[in-house]
mmCIF file with all atom_site columns, C-alpha atoms in Angstrom:
data_model
loop_
_atom_site.group_PDB
_atom_site.id
_atom_site.type_symbol
_atom_site.label_atom_id
_atom_site.label_alt_id
_atom_site.label_comp_id
_atom_site.label_asym_id
_atom_site.label_entity_id
_atom_site.label_seq_id
_atom_site.pdbx_PDB_ins_code
_atom_site.Cartn_x
_atom_site.Cartn_y
_atom_site.Cartn_z
_atom_site.occupancy
_atom_site.B_iso_or_equiv
_atom_site.pdbx_formal_charge
_atom_site.auth_seq_id
_atom_site.auth_comp_id
_atom_site.auth_asym_id
_atom_site.auth_atom_id
_atom_site.pdbx_PDB_model_num
ATOM 1   C CA . MET M 1 1   ? -69.182  24.991 -79.162  1.00 72.00 ? 1   MET M CA 1
ATOM 2   C CA . PRO M 1 2   ? -72.050  26.697 -80.334  1.00 88.00 ? 2   PRO M CA 1
ATOM 3   C CA . ILE M 1 3   ? -71.401  25.198 -83.528  1.00 93.00 ? 3   ILE M CA 1
ATOM 4   C CA . LEU M 1 4   ? -72.521  22.246 -82.019  1.00 93.00 ? 4   LEU M CA 1
ATOM 5   C CA . VAL M 1 5   ? -75.322  23.221 -79.837  1.00 94.00 ? 5   VAL M CA 1
ATOM 6   C CA . THR M 1 6   ? -76.698  25.391 -82.922  1.00 96.00 ? 6   THR M CA 1
ATOM 7   C CA . LEU M 1 7   ? -76.334  21.231 -85.314  1.00 95.00 ? 7   LEU M CA 1
ATOM 8   C CA . ILE M 1 8   ? -78.435  19.337 -82.028  1.00 96.00 ? 8   ILE M CA 1
ATOM 9   C CA . VAL M 1 9   ? -81.128  22.002 -82.205  1.00 96.00 ? 9   VAL M CA 1
ATOM 10  C CA . LEU M 1 10  ? -80.848  22.152 -86.048  1.00 97.00 ? 10  LEU M CA 1
ATOM 11  C CA . SER M 1 11  ? -81.235  18.320 -86.083  1.00 97.00 ? 11  SER M CA 1
ATOM 12  C CA . LEU M 1 12  ? -84.405  17.823 -83.251  1.00 96.00 ? 12  LEU M CA 1
ATOM 13  C CA . GLY M 1 13  ? -86.806  20.483 -85.583  1.00 97.00 ? 13  GLY M CA 1
ATOM 14  C CA . ILE M 1 14  ? -85.861  18.879 -88.731  1.00 97.00 ? 14  ILE M CA 1
ATOM 15  C CA . TYR M 1 15  ? -87.043  15.399 -86.409  1.00 97.00 ? 15  TYR M CA 1
ATOM 16  C CA . LEU M 1 16  ? -89.511  16.999 -85.573  1.00 97.00 ? 16  LEU M CA 1
ATOM 17  C CA . PHE M 1 17  ? -90.536  18.749 -88.786  1.00 97.00 ? 17  PHE M CA 1
ATOM 18  C CA . TYR M 1 18  ? -90.396  14.962 -90.314  1.00 96.00 ? 18  TYR M CA 1
ATOM 19  C CA . LYS M 1 19  ? -92.167  13.178 -87.888  1.00 96.00 ? 19  LYS M CA 1
ATOM 20  C CA . ILE M 1 20  ? -95.628  15.818 -88.436  1.00 96.00 ? 20  ILE M CA 1
ATOM 21  C CA . LYS M 1 21  ? -94.987  15.527 -91.531  1.00 96.00 ? 21  LYS M CA 1
ATOM 22  C CA . SER M 1 22  ? -95.381  11.718 -91.548  1.00 94.00 ? 22  SER M CA 1
ATOM 23  C CA . VAL M 1 23  ? -97.285  11.852 -89.309  1.00 94.00 ? 23  VAL M CA 1
ATOM 24  C CA . ARG M 1 24  ? -100.242 13.912 -91.068  1.00 95.00 ? 24  ARG M CA 1
ATOM 25  C CA . THR M 1 25  ? -99.440  12.597 -95.057  1.00 93.00 ? 25  THR M CA 1
ATOM 26  C CA . LYS M 1 26  ? -102.681 9.502  -95.958  1.00 91.00 ? 26  LYS M CA 1
ATOM 27  C CA . MET M 1 27  ? -100.133 7.520  -98.128  1.00 93.00 ? 27  MET M CA 1
ATOM 28  C CA . PRO M 1 28  ? -98.502  4.433  -96.632  1.00 93.00 ? 28  PRO M CA 1
ATOM 29  C CA . MET M 1 29  ? -95.027  4.894  -99.073  1.00 94.00 ? 29  MET M CA 1
ATOM 30  C CA . GLU M 1 30  ? -94.681  8.518  -98.202  1.00 94.00 ? 30  GLU M CA 1
ATOM 31  C CA . LYS M 1 31  ? -95.559  7.047  -94.477  1.00 95.00 ? 31  LYS M CA 1
ATOM 32  C CA . LYS M 1 32  ? -92.165  5.391  -94.720  1.00 95.00 ? 32  LYS M CA 1
ATOM 33  C CA . TRP M 1 33  ? -90.139  7.466  -97.158  1.00 96.00 ? 33  TRP M CA 1
ATOM 34  C CA . ILE M 1 34  ? -90.744  10.632 -95.008  1.00 96.00 ? 34  ILE M CA 1
ATOM 35  C CA . THR M 1 35  ? -89.443  8.446  -91.547  1.00 96.00 ? 35  THR M CA 1
ATOM 36  C CA . GLY M 1 36  ? -86.482  7.476  -92.640  1.00 96.00 ? 36  GLY M CA 1
ATOM 37  C CA . LYS M 1 37  ? -85.474  10.870 -93.534  1.00 96.00 ? 37  LYS M CA 1
ATOM 38  C CA . SER M 1 38  ? -87.266  11.505 -89.508  1.00 97.00 ? 38  SER M CA 1
ATOM 39  C CA . SER M 1 39  ? -84.217  8.768  -89.072  1.00 97.00 ? 39  SER M CA 1
ATOM 40  C CA . ILE M 1 40  ? -81.242  10.386 -90.449  1.00 97.00 ? 40  ILE M CA 1
ATOM 41  C CA . ALA M 1 41  ? -82.713  13.760 -88.338  1.00 97.00 ? 41  ALA M CA 1
ATOM 42  C CA . LEU M 1 42  ? -82.622  11.434 -84.988  1.00 97.00 ? 42  LEU M CA 1
ATOM 43  C CA . GLY M 1 43  ? -79.638  10.265 -85.730  1.00 97.00 ? 43  GLY M CA 1
ATOM 44  C CA . ALA M 1 44  ? -77.661  12.884 -85.533  1.00 97.00 ? 44  ALA M CA 1
ATOM 45  C CA . PHE M 1 45  ? -79.354  14.722 -83.217  1.00 97.00 ? 45  PHE M CA 1
ATOM 46  C CA . VAL M 1 46  ? -78.179  11.340 -80.978  1.00 97.00 ? 46  VAL M CA 1
ATOM 47  C CA . ALA M 1 47  ? -74.455  11.270 -82.277  1.00 97.00 ? 47  ALA M CA 1
ATOM 48  C CA . LEU M 1 48  ? -73.925  14.847 -82.378  1.00 97.00 ? 48  LEU M CA 1
ATOM 49  C CA . PHE M 1 49  ? -75.399  14.960 -78.730  1.00 95.00 ? 49  PHE M CA 1
ATOM 50  C CA . GLY M 1 50  ? -72.604  12.288 -78.170  1.00 95.00 ? 50  GLY M CA 1
ATOM 51  C CA . ILE M 1 51  ? -69.704  14.337 -79.748  1.00 95.00 ? 51  ILE M CA 1
ATOM 52  C CA . ASN M 1 52  ? -71.071  17.624 -77.214  1.00 95.00 ? 52  ASN M CA 1
ATOM 53  C CA . GLN M 1 53  ? -70.875  15.142 -74.143  1.00 94.00 ? 53  GLN M CA 1
ATOM 54  C CA . LEU M 1 54  ? -66.764  14.586 -75.401  1.00 92.00 ? 54  LEU M CA 1
ATOM 55  C CA . PHE M 1 55  ? -66.061  18.447 -74.786  1.00 91.00 ? 55  PHE M CA 1
ATOM 56  C CA . LEU M 1 56  ? -68.036  19.116 -71.595  1.00 91.00 ? 56  LEU M CA 1
ATOM 57  C CA . PHE M 1 57  ? -66.770  16.260 -69.565  1.00 88.00 ? 57  PHE M CA 1
ATOM 58  C CA . HIS M 1 58  ? -63.487  14.392 -68.821  1.00 91.00 ? 58  HIS M CA 1
ATOM 59  C CA . THR M 1 59  ? -64.500  11.537 -67.409  1.00 94.00 ? 59  THR M CA 1
ATOM 60  C CA . THR M 1 60  ? -64.726  8.164  -68.272  1.00 94.00 ? 60  THR M CA 1
ATOM 61  C CA . THR M 1 61  ? -67.987  7.614  -67.480  1.00 94.00 ? 61  THR M CA 1
ATOM 62  C CA . THR M 1 62  ? -68.586  10.093 -69.933  1.00 94.00 ? 62  THR M CA 1
ATOM 63  C CA . TYR M 1 63  ? -66.350  8.594  -72.917  1.00 95.00 ? 63  TYR M CA 1
ATOM 64  C CA . ILE M 1 64  ? -68.356  5.301  -72.837  1.00 96.00 ? 64  ILE M CA 1
ATOM 65  C CA . ILE M 1 65  ? -71.576  6.819  -72.634  1.00 96.00 ? 65  ILE M CA 1
ATOM 66  C CA . ALA M 1 66  ? -70.535  9.494  -75.792  1.00 96.00 ? 66  ALA M CA 1
ATOM 67  C CA . ALA M 1 67  ? -69.574  6.637  -77.423  1.00 97.00 ? 67  ALA M CA 1
ATOM 68  C CA . VAL M 1 68  ? -72.358  4.511  -77.196  1.00 97.00 ? 68  VAL M CA 1
ATOM 69  C CA . PHE M 1 69  ? -74.544  7.253  -77.892  1.00 97.00 ? 69  PHE M CA 1
ATOM 70  C CA . ILE M 1 70  ? -72.241  8.188  -80.871  1.00 97.00 ? 70  ILE M CA 1
ATOM 71  C CA . SER M 1 71  ? -72.512  4.293  -82.657  1.00 97.00 ? 71  SER M CA 1
ATOM 72  C CA . VAL M 1 72  ? -76.201  4.423  -81.812  1.00 97.00 ? 72  VAL M CA 1
ATOM 73  C CA . GLY M 1 73  ? -76.839  7.844  -83.721  1.00 97.00 ? 73  GLY M CA 1
ATOM 74  C CA . LEU M 1 74  ? -74.516  7.061  -86.462  1.00 97.00 ? 74  LEU M CA 1
ATOM 75  C CA . PHE M 1 75  ? -76.942  3.450  -87.096  1.00 97.00 ? 75  PHE M CA 1
ATOM 76  C CA . SER M 1 76  ? -80.093  5.454  -86.817  1.00 97.00 ? 76  SER M CA 1
ATOM 77  C CA . VAL M 1 77  ? -78.863  7.866  -89.083  1.00 97.00 ? 77  VAL M CA 1
ATOM 78  C CA . TYR M 1 78  ? -77.087  5.053  -91.401  1.00 97.00 ? 78  TYR M CA 1
ATOM 79  C CA . GLY M 1 79  ? -80.733  2.483  -91.387  1.00 97.00 ? 79  GLY M CA 1
ATOM 80  C CA . GLY M 1 80  ? -82.272  6.094  -92.114  1.00 96.00 ? 80  GLY M CA 1
ATOM 81  C CA . TYR M 1 81  ? -80.475  6.517  -94.996  1.00 97.00 ? 81  TYR M CA 1
ATOM 82  C CA . LYS M 1 82  ? -81.381  2.861  -96.426  1.00 97.00 ? 82  LYS M CA 1
ATOM 83  C CA . MET M 1 83  ? -84.690  3.177  -95.550  1.00 96.00 ? 83  MET M CA 1
ATOM 84  C CA . TYR M 1 84  ? -84.735  6.419  -97.470  1.00 96.00 ? 84  TYR M CA 1
ATOM 85  C CA . LYS M 1 85  ? -82.931  5.383  -100.758 1.00 97.00 ? 85  LYS M CA 1
ATOM 86  C CA . TYR M 1 86  ? -85.556  2.099  -100.764 1.00 96.00 ? 86  TYR M CA 1
ATOM 87  C CA . TYR M 1 87  ? -88.827  4.014  -100.538 1.00 95.00 ? 87  TYR M CA 1
ATOM 88  C CA . LEU M 1 88  ? -87.502  6.901  -101.831 1.00 95.00 ? 88  LEU M CA 1
ATOM 89  C CA . PRO M 1 89  ? -88.577  5.174  -105.955 1.00 95.00 ? 89  PRO M CA 1
ATOM 90  C CA . TYR M 1 90  ? -92.249  3.994  -104.245 1.00 93.00 ? 90  TYR M CA 1
ATOM 91  C CA . ALA M 1 91  ? -93.481  7.296  -103.204 1.00 93.00 ? 91  ALA M CA 1
ATOM 92  C CA . VAL M 1 92  ? -92.140  8.736  -106.363 1.00 93.00 ? 92  VAL M CA 1
ATOM 93  C CA . GLU M 1 93  ? -94.939  5.744  -107.850 1.00 93.00 ? 93  GLU M CA 1
ATOM 94  C CA . GLU M 1 94  ? -97.159  5.994  -105.624 1.00 91.00 ? 94  GLU M CA 1
ATOM 95  C CA . ALA M 1 95  ? -97.484  10.598 -106.423 1.00 90.00 ? 95  ALA M CA 1
ATOM 96  C CA . ALA M 1 96  ? -97.907  9.722  -110.445 1.00 91.00 ? 96  ALA M CA 1
ATOM 97  C CA . ASN M 1 97  ? -99.942  7.258  -109.390 1.00 90.00 ? 97  ASN M CA 1
ATOM 98  C CA . GLN M 1 98  ? -102.402 9.530  -107.289 1.00 86.00 ? 98  GLN M CA 1
ATOM 99  C CA . LYS M 1 99  ? -101.494 12.727 -110.305 1.00 80.00 ? 99  LYS M CA 1
ATOM 100 C CA . GLY M 1 100 ? -102.203 10.692 -112.409 1.00 65.00 ? 100 GLY M CA 1
#
């Protein structure tokens, strides 16, 4: 499944991009907002990795581990999305206060 491999590598790259961006920023609300985006990307990476394992191996152990990876990844995506939505207005306000 080359499409899954491409999505896995892409989500890992996006995660690293946002994690580095999070470390480099000085504003606390923007840091938490960017951390939410990196959490979404990391969750997508883990979930896609679990889905990819379903296509590679066909054993009971693989199905159990893939289900764990997919569920942990989806919970991380959900938590990251909630974090992103919660801190977005605060990050916008913080950026507006920084300018003015």
